[in-house]
Tab-separated table of C-alpha atoms in Angstrom:
chain	number	residue	atom	x	y	z
A	21	UNK	CA	0.130	-0.014	0.059
A	22	UNK	CA	1.179	3.640	-0.800
A	23	UNK	CA	0.908	6.693	1.200
A	24	UNK	CA	-2.096	8.581	0.497
A	25	UNK	CA	-1.647	11.404	-1.600
A	26	UNK	CA	-4.635	13.022	-3.248
A	27	UNK	CA	-4.251	14.339	-6.708
A	28	UNK	CA	-6.827	17.228	-6.224
A	29	UNK	CA	-8.903	18.194	-9.054
A	30	UNK	CA	-8.725	21.803	-8.134
A	31	UNK	CA	-8.509	25.049	-9.931
A	32	UNK	CA	-4.671	24.705	-10.810
A	33	UNK	CA	-5.181	23.730	-14.173
A	34	UNK	CA	-7.753	26.410	-14.990
A	35	UNK	CA	-5.852	29.470	-15.243
A	36	UNK	CA	-9.184	31.424	-15.215
A	37	UNK	CA	-10.189	30.460	-11.475
A	38	UNK	CA	-8.563	32.850	-8.905
A	39	UNK	CA	-7.660	29.826	-6.658
A	40	UNK	CA	-4.516	29.295	-8.908
A	41	UNK	CA	-3.200	32.705	-7.563
A	42	UNK	CA	-3.859	31.931	-3.944
A	43	UNK	CA	-1.143	30.149	-1.481
A	44	UNK	CA	-1.373	26.578	-1.649
A	45	UNK	CA	-1.850	24.504	1.546
A	46	UNK	CA	-0.310	21.015	1.879
A	47	UNK	CA	-0.916	18.998	4.906
A	48	UNK	CA	1.277	16.357	6.417
A	49	UNK	CA	0.581	13.928	9.040
A	50	UNK	CA	1.717	10.721	10.032
A	51	UNK	CA	-1.833	9.051	9.648
A	52	UNK	CA	-3.366	8.942	6.203
A	53	UNK	CA	-6.589	9.314	8.098
A	54	UNK	CA	-5.772	12.241	9.967
A	55	UNK	CA	-4.488	14.053	6.890
A	56	UNK	CA	-7.649	13.309	4.907
A	57	UNK	CA	-9.935	14.577	7.862
A	58	UNK	CA	-8.063	17.743	8.077
A	59	UNK	CA	-8.231	18.206	4.282
A	60	UNK	CA	-12.043	17.762	4.477
A	61	UNK	CA	-12.198	20.278	7.401
A	62	UNK	CA	-10.188	22.742	5.045
A	63	UNK	CA	-12.295	22.168	2.171
A	64	UNK	CA	-15.473	22.898	4.510
A	65	UNK	CA	-14.059	26.163	5.263
A	66	UNK	CA	-12.623	27.550	1.858
A	67	UNK	CA	-14.108	25.249	-0.658
A	68	UNK	CA	-11.985	25.183	-3.868
A	69	UNK	CA	-10.755	28.598	-3.384
A	70	UNK	CA	-7.132	27.417	-2.456
A	71	UNK	CA	-5.015	24.664	-3.930
A	72	UNK	CA	-4.679	21.984	-1.339
A	73	UNK	CA	-2.981	18.549	-1.153
A	74	UNK	CA	-2.537	16.076	1.623
A	75	UNK	CA	-0.525	13.098	2.274
A	76	UNK	CA	0.074	10.863	5.218
A	77	UNK	CA	1.868	7.476	5.792
A	78	UNK	CA	5.481	5.895	5.430
A	79	UNK	CA	6.217	4.383	1.820
A	80	UNK	CA	4.563	1.162	3.266
A	81	UNK	CA	1.266	3.014	3.943
A	82	UNK	CA	1.886	2.749	7.829
A	83	UNK	CA	1.699	5.580	10.310
A	84	UNK	CA	4.707	7.867	9.202
A	85	UNK	CA	5.558	10.068	6.362
A	86	UNK	CA	7.213	9.759	2.948
A	87	UNK	CA	9.508	12.532	1.346
A	88	UNK	CA	8.735	11.354	-2.263
A	89	UNK	CA	4.936	11.575	-1.324
A	90	UNK	CA	5.361	14.916	0.110
A	91	UNK	CA	6.914	16.453	-2.665
A	92	UNK	CA	4.010	14.852	-4.764
A	93	UNK	CA	1.580	16.713	-2.493
A	94	UNK	CA	3.821	20.145	-2.688
A	95	UNK	CA	3.638	19.872	-6.612
A	96	UNK	CA	-0.131	18.909	-6.537
A	97	UNK	CA	-0.857	22.088	-4.459
A	98	UNK	CA	1.455	24.279	-6.426
A	99	UNK	CA	0.690	27.763	-6.762
A	100	UNK	CA	2.896	30.813	-7.877
A	101	UNK	CA	2.027	32.534	-4.624
A	102	UNK	CA	4.175	29.541	-2.769
A	103	UNK	CA	3.031	26.538	-0.717
A	104	UNK	CA	2.410	26.393	3.081
A	105	UNK	CA	3.353	22.977	4.453
A	106	UNK	CA	1.383	22.141	7.950
A	107	UNK	CA	2.647	19.214	9.721
A	108	UNK	CA	2.206	16.970	12.960
A	109	UNK	CA	5.057	15.232	14.722
A	110	UNK	CA	8.745	15.692	14.358
A	111	UNK	CA	9.458	12.989	11.359
A	112	UNK	CA	6.604	14.891	9.432
A	113	UNK	CA	8.738	18.153	9.836
A	114	UNK	CA	11.808	16.606	9.106
A	115	UNK	CA	10.767	14.863	5.861
A	116	UNK	CA	8.970	17.843	4.862
A	117	UNK	CA	11.959	19.927	5.131
A	118	UNK	CA	13.881	17.206	3.146
A	119	UNK	CA	11.176	17.243	0.527
A	120	UNK	CA	11.684	20.771	0.127
A	121	UNK	CA	15.321	20.772	-0.517
A	122	UNK	CA	14.656	18.351	-3.389
A	123	UNK	CA	12.240	20.812	-4.898
A	124	UNK	CA	13.469	22.738	-7.768
A	125	UNK	CA	15.633	25.864	-7.019
A	126	UNK	CA	12.833	28.240	-8.466
A	127	UNK	CA	10.067	26.999	-6.087
A	128	UNK	CA	12.298	26.055	-2.885
A	129	UNK	CA	12.143	29.882	-1.531
A	130	UNK	CA	8.053	29.810	-1.934
A	131	UNK	CA	7.596	26.790	0.172
A	132	UNK	CA	7.280	26.889	4.204
A	133	UNK	CA	6.799	24.719	6.871
A	134	UNK	CA	4.440	26.376	9.265
A	135	UNK	CA	5.143	26.226	13.248
A	136	UNK	CA	1.727	25.576	13.877
A	137	UNK	CA	-0.484	22.832	15.019
A	138	UNK	CA	-1.891	20.748	12.252
A	139	UNK	CA	-5.475	20.987	12.001
A	140	UNK	CA	-6.041	24.417	13.358
A	141	UNK	CA	-2.887	25.837	11.543
A	142	UNK	CA	-4.242	24.401	8.007
A	143	UNK	CA	-7.702	25.704	8.494
A	144	UNK	CA	-6.410	29.148	9.498
A	145	UNK	CA	-3.636	29.196	7.136
A	146	UNK	CA	-6.176	28.257	4.147
A	147	UNK	CA	-8.519	30.687	5.323
A	148	UNK	CA	-5.945	33.388	5.087
A	149	UNK	CA	-4.996	32.106	1.683
A	150	UNK	CA	-8.589	32.121	0.288
A	151	UNK	CA	-8.308	35.980	1.180
A	152	UNK	CA	-5.447	36.323	-1.282
A	153	UNK	CA	-2.801	36.971	1.522
A	154	UNK	CA	0.778	36.517	0.684
A	155	UNK	CA	2.791	33.303	1.626
A	156	UNK	CA	4.449	35.322	4.580
A	157	UNK	CA	1.103	36.429	5.909
A	158	UNK	CA	-0.706	33.069	5.620
A	159	UNK	CA	2.649	31.372	7.445
A	160	UNK	CA	2.482	34.170	10.300
A	161	UNK	CA	-1.359	33.854	10.683
A	162	UNK	CA	-0.983	30.311	11.403
A	163	UNK	CA	2.125	30.293	13.684
A	164	UNK	CA	0.042	32.709	15.819
A	165	UNK	CA	-1.699	29.712	17.150
A	166	UNK	CA	1.694	28.697	18.597
A	167	UNK	CA	2.662	31.985	20.190
B	19	UNK	CA	41.372	2.816	6.979
B	20	UNK	CA	42.292	4.869	3.737
B	21	UNK	CA	44.486	1.774	2.499
B	22	UNK	CA	41.241	-0.193	2.648
B	23	UNK	CA	39.167	1.949	0.949
B	24	UNK	CA	41.783	2.447	-1.490
B	25	UNK	CA	42.594	-1.627	-2.033
B	26	UNK	CA	39.357	-2.143	-3.507
B	27	UNK	CA	36.077	-0.741	-4.576
B	28	UNK	CA	34.689	-3.648	-3.444
B	29	UNK	CA	35.175	-2.688	0.108
B	30	UNK	CA	32.743	-0.074	0.176
B	31	UNK	CA	30.250	-2.785	-1.165
B	32	UNK	CA	31.071	-4.878	1.884
B	33	UNK	CA	31.089	-2.025	4.552
B	34	UNK	CA	27.766	-1.021	3.131
B	35	UNK	CA	26.455	-4.874	3.075
B	36	UNK	CA	27.593	-5.357	6.507
B	37	UNK	CA	25.968	-2.013	8.091
B	38	UNK	CA	22.581	-2.732	6.260
B	39	UNK	CA	22.484	-6.329	7.533
B	40	UNK	CA	23.563	-5.249	10.915
B	41	UNK	CA	20.828	-3.101	11.082
B	42	UNK	CA	18.115	-5.667	9.621
B	43	UNK	CA	19.352	-8.320	12.063
B	44	UNK	CA	18.872	-5.944	14.803
B	45	UNK	CA	15.384	-4.467	13.686
B	46	UNK	CA	13.336	-6.202	16.446
B	47	UNK	CA	15.451	-5.085	19.222
B	48	UNK	CA	15.645	-1.419	17.788
B	49	UNK	CA	11.777	-1.628	17.572
B	50	UNK	CA	11.642	-2.683	21.123
B	51	UNK	CA	13.991	0.097	22.331
B	52	UNK	CA	11.654	2.365	20.603
B	53	UNK	CA	8.672	1.172	22.083
B	54	UNK	CA	9.898	1.938	25.249
B	55	UNK	CA	10.544	5.660	24.797
B	56	UNK	CA	9.253	6.418	21.461
B	57	UNK	CA	6.692	5.524	18.736
B	58	UNK	CA	7.902	1.968	18.305
B	59	UNK	CA	8.877	2.273	14.405
B	60	UNK	CA	12.592	2.658	14.255
B	61	UNK	CA	13.268	-1.139	13.615
B	62	UNK	CA	10.686	-1.726	10.975
B	63	UNK	CA	11.838	1.710	9.340
B	64	UNK	CA	15.351	1.196	9.445
B	65	UNK	CA	14.911	-2.280	8.191
B	66	UNK	CA	13.045	-0.913	5.270
B	67	UNK	CA	15.620	1.417	4.375
B	68	UNK	CA	18.315	-0.777	4.611
B	69	UNK	CA	16.702	-3.274	2.413
B	70	UNK	CA	16.364	-0.337	0.007
B	71	UNK	CA	20.152	0.302	0.434
B	72	UNK	CA	20.949	-3.603	-0.116
B	73	UNK	CA	19.041	-3.606	-3.464
B	74	UNK	CA	20.586	-0.453	-4.413
B	75	UNK	CA	24.269	-1.574	-3.785
B	76	UNK	CA	24.907	-3.698	-6.935
B	77	UNK	CA	23.705	-0.822	-9.139
B	78	UNK	CA	26.618	1.130	-7.834
B	79	UNK	CA	29.674	-1.117	-8.535
B	80	UNK	CA	32.580	0.755	-9.636
B	81	UNK	CA	31.464	4.149	-8.319
B	82	UNK	CA	33.630	6.373	-6.227
B	83	UNK	CA	32.932	5.990	-2.261
B	84	UNK	CA	31.294	9.559	-2.497
B	85	UNK	CA	29.155	8.579	-4.900
B	86	UNK	CA	27.892	5.194	-3.411
B	87	UNK	CA	27.214	7.154	-0.038
B	88	UNK	CA	25.358	9.770	-1.683
B	89	UNK	CA	23.176	7.206	-3.517
B	90	UNK	CA	22.245	5.010	-0.470
B	91	UNK	CA	21.806	8.250	1.622
B	92	UNK	CA	19.139	9.037	-0.983
B	93	UNK	CA	17.398	5.388	-0.640
B	94	UNK	CA	17.337	6.135	3.261
B	95	UNK	CA	15.780	9.262	2.973
B	96	UNK	CA	13.159	7.982	0.531
B	97	UNK	CA	12.428	4.757	2.063
B	98	UNK	CA	12.456	5.051	5.919
B	99	UNK	CA	9.514	7.050	6.197
B	100	UNK	CA	10.351	8.599	9.648
B	101	UNK	CA	12.563	11.235	10.911
B	102	UNK	CA	15.395	8.474	10.903
B	103	UNK	CA	15.489	8.829	7.180
B	104	UNK	CA	16.368	12.152	6.596
B	105	UNK	CA	19.013	11.868	9.605
B	106	UNK	CA	20.752	8.846	8.619
B	107	UNK	CA	20.357	9.659	4.769
B	108	UNK	CA	21.934	13.236	5.737
B	109	UNK	CA	24.635	11.569	7.229
B	110	UNK	CA	25.286	9.197	4.363
B	111	UNK	CA	24.773	11.857	1.658
B	112	UNK	CA	26.915	14.412	3.327
B	113	UNK	CA	29.632	12.169	4.239
B	114	UNK	CA	29.551	11.181	0.562
B	115	UNK	CA	29.636	14.685	-0.481
B	116	UNK	CA	33.000	15.470	1.177
B	117	UNK	CA	34.667	12.428	-0.153
B	118	UNK	CA	37.183	12.622	-3.049
B	119	UNK	CA	37.551	9.468	-5.306
B	120	UNK	CA	40.384	8.015	-3.312
B	121	UNK	CA	39.974	9.325	0.017
B	122	UNK	CA	42.905	9.664	2.835
B	123	UNK	CA	42.126	8.932	6.595
B	124	UNK	CA	42.219	12.832	6.765
B	125	UNK	CA	39.679	13.188	3.805
B	126	UNK	CA	37.238	10.605	5.836
B	127	UNK	CA	37.754	12.461	9.441
B	128	UNK	CA	36.865	15.950	7.785
B	129	UNK	CA	33.927	14.451	5.677
B	130	UNK	CA	32.605	12.507	8.646
B	131	UNK	CA	32.661	15.588	10.892
B	132	UNK	CA	30.865	17.729	8.157
B	133	UNK	CA	28.322	15.140	8.002
B	134	UNK	CA	27.740	15.039	11.781
B	135	UNK	CA	27.339	18.678	11.868
B	136	UNK	CA	24.860	18.332	8.898
B	137	UNK	CA	22.816	15.861	10.870
B	138	UNK	CA	22.551	18.113	13.751
B	139	UNK	CA	21.442	21.066	11.645
B	140	UNK	CA	18.644	18.644	10.231
B	141	UNK	CA	17.616	17.255	13.331
B	142	UNK	CA	18.187	20.899	15.249
B	143	UNK	CA	19.733	19.201	17.912
B	144	UNK	CA	23.104	19.035	20.066
B	145	UNK	CA	25.213	16.690	21.882
B	146	UNK	CA	23.421	15.453	25.155
B	147	UNK	CA	19.876	15.473	23.953
B	148	UNK	CA	19.589	11.765	23.896
B	149	UNK	CA	20.025	11.378	19.871
B	150	UNK	CA	22.192	9.648	17.644
B	151	UNK	CA	24.459	12.665	17.610
B	152	UNK	CA	25.520	11.124	21.449
B	153	UNK	CA	27.018	8.322	19.225
B	154	UNK	CA	28.296	10.170	16.064
B	155	UNK	CA	29.929	13.117	17.824
B	156	UNK	CA	32.225	11.097	20.268
B	157	UNK	CA	32.924	9.025	16.964
B	158	UNK	CA	34.157	11.892	14.966
B	159	UNK	CA	36.162	13.233	17.729
B	160	UNK	CA	37.712	9.721	17.899
B	161	UNK	CA	38.334	9.666	14.381
B	162	UNK	CA	39.890	12.935	14.877
B	163	UNK	CA	41.908	11.971	17.426
B	164	UNK	CA	43.428	9.009	15.206
B	165	UNK	CA	41.686	6.204	16.903
B	166	UNK	CA	41.760	2.545	15.463
B	167	UNK	CA	38.677	0.943	13.969
B	168	UNK	CA	38.889	-1.320	17.128
B	169	UNK	CA	38.802	1.809	19.350
B	170	UNK	CA	36.150	3.625	17.535
B	171	UNK	CA	33.914	0.580	17.798
B	172	UNK	CA	34.224	0.657	21.402
B	173	UNK	CA	33.879	4.385	21.816
B	174	UNK	CA	30.591	3.971	19.734
B	175	UNK	CA	29.092	1.071	21.761
B	176	UNK	CA	30.002	2.871	25.213
B	177	UNK	CA	28.324	6.199	24.007
B	178	UNK	CA	25.054	4.592	22.987
B	179	UNK	CA	25.097	2.833	26.349
B	180	UNK	CA	25.831	6.207	27.866
B	181	UNK	CA	22.236	7.479	26.698
B	182	UNK	CA	20.416	5.207	28.856
B	183	UNK	CA	20.680	7.849	32.153
B	184	UNK	CA	20.262	10.589	29.894
B	185	UNK	CA	16.892	12.390	29.952
B	186	UNK	CA	15.828	13.368	26.292
B	187	UNK	CA	15.128	17.009	25.236
B	188	UNK	CA	14.943	16.246	21.542
B	189	UNK	CA	12.933	13.819	19.501
B	190	UNK	CA	9.774	11.695	20.257
B	191	UNK	CA	11.378	10.589	23.600
B	192	UNK	CA	11.567	14.149	25.087
B	193	UNK	CA	7.427	13.827	25.311
B	194	UNK	CA	8.322	11.227	27.916
B	195	UNK	CA	10.524	13.826	30.007
B	196	UNK	CA	11.748	12.038	32.839
B	197	UNK	CA	10.193	8.879	31.835
B	198	UNK	CA	13.010	8.572	29.030
B	199	UNK	CA	15.724	8.095	31.767
B	200	UNK	CA	16.854	4.395	32.023
B	201	UNK	CA	16.054	3.533	28.243
B	202	UNK	CA	18.562	3.716	25.661
B	203	UNK	CA	18.532	5.979	22.718
B	204	UNK	CA	17.173	3.824	19.585
B	205	UNK	CA	18.936	6.118	17.288
B	206	UNK	CA	22.381	5.789	19.184
B	207	UNK	CA	22.127	2.192	19.352
B	208	UNK	CA	21.332	1.893	15.398
B	209	UNK	CA	24.178	4.378	14.772
B	210	UNK	CA	26.424	2.245	17.322
B	211	UNK	CA	25.201	-1.002	15.275
B	212	UNK	CA	26.366	0.664	11.808
B	213	UNK	CA	29.719	1.817	13.214
B	214	UNK	CA	30.495	-1.675	14.729
B	215	UNK	CA	29.538	-3.270	11.527
B	216	UNK	CA	32.013	-1.268	9.623
B	217	UNK	CA	34.780	-1.374	12.412
B	218	UNK	CA	34.397	-4.969	12.327
B	219	UNK	CA	35.044	-5.149	8.654
B	220	UNK	CA	37.766	-2.742	9.013
B	221	UNK	CA	39.420	-4.458	11.742
B	222	UNK	CA	42.738	-3.510	12.897
B	223	UNK	CA	43.847	-2.369	9.386
B	224	UNK	CA	42.968	1.059	10.094
């Protein structure tokens, strides 16, 4: 079984949709169920107005995270405005940082890992993104939850 | 040590095979250690990564040691599935980056020190927090001091055992606070197992 990665049918391939201009949100959990459930909560809040992708599970699909799957999720949620990554525990953060380093040079500086709780952080980051905020503002808003 | 690496490209294959098989053989113990103070996946994760490494080794025949290390580091990053992937993967990749095609002992010492520093940066950790650095840093210092393979192995094993009374302040075990005291750090033990396997192969030829 492979880690869960959704390939969202979002607005990225439809240039006329304003969602493509908004900061993308990536959800990374050790648990495929938490990743998917968190994405459901984000969608309920912001609909299709932000590019969104999630991944959970190690390369065998058990609890853990996969660098390759995180890279896939970042690509799936890619926006020229950048991507904010929300993570749960240690390995999710370390693997996300590794995944970012493997992304193409021109994208790397526009991907951030937010120091925020996963569920609340994802929902508030997506809400901020849906209003057209920059990556830095999206990140700061999510990280205010931790301060 | 450098003579051994120079003598035969096959020695690199043997060292990597030995290290991978040592981890695979130790997987259940690593899991047990991790169940005590972590999430219990260290053994299976490292086993998965090392099986990928074993599958990769034949494809790397004839490549310089640095290239081999970079390639197996990438396998660990991609296949382990926990924080250990980027940490052990970074160790191998950065070690490989620092090695010329015919490394001397000084090259190995310098490259390993840089690799350990990269692991510390990747994990945002330092010595004394009950992590793999508690083994890697003393080993790096021993290499720098001119220690033999036999001495390096002894230092690695002693350093892993010395994590037992330490309270974890980094990694999943830090969630347990005082309850992490009295248990060996699993990442330190896997580090010591890899180093032991390599030192056993190199024997007193270093």
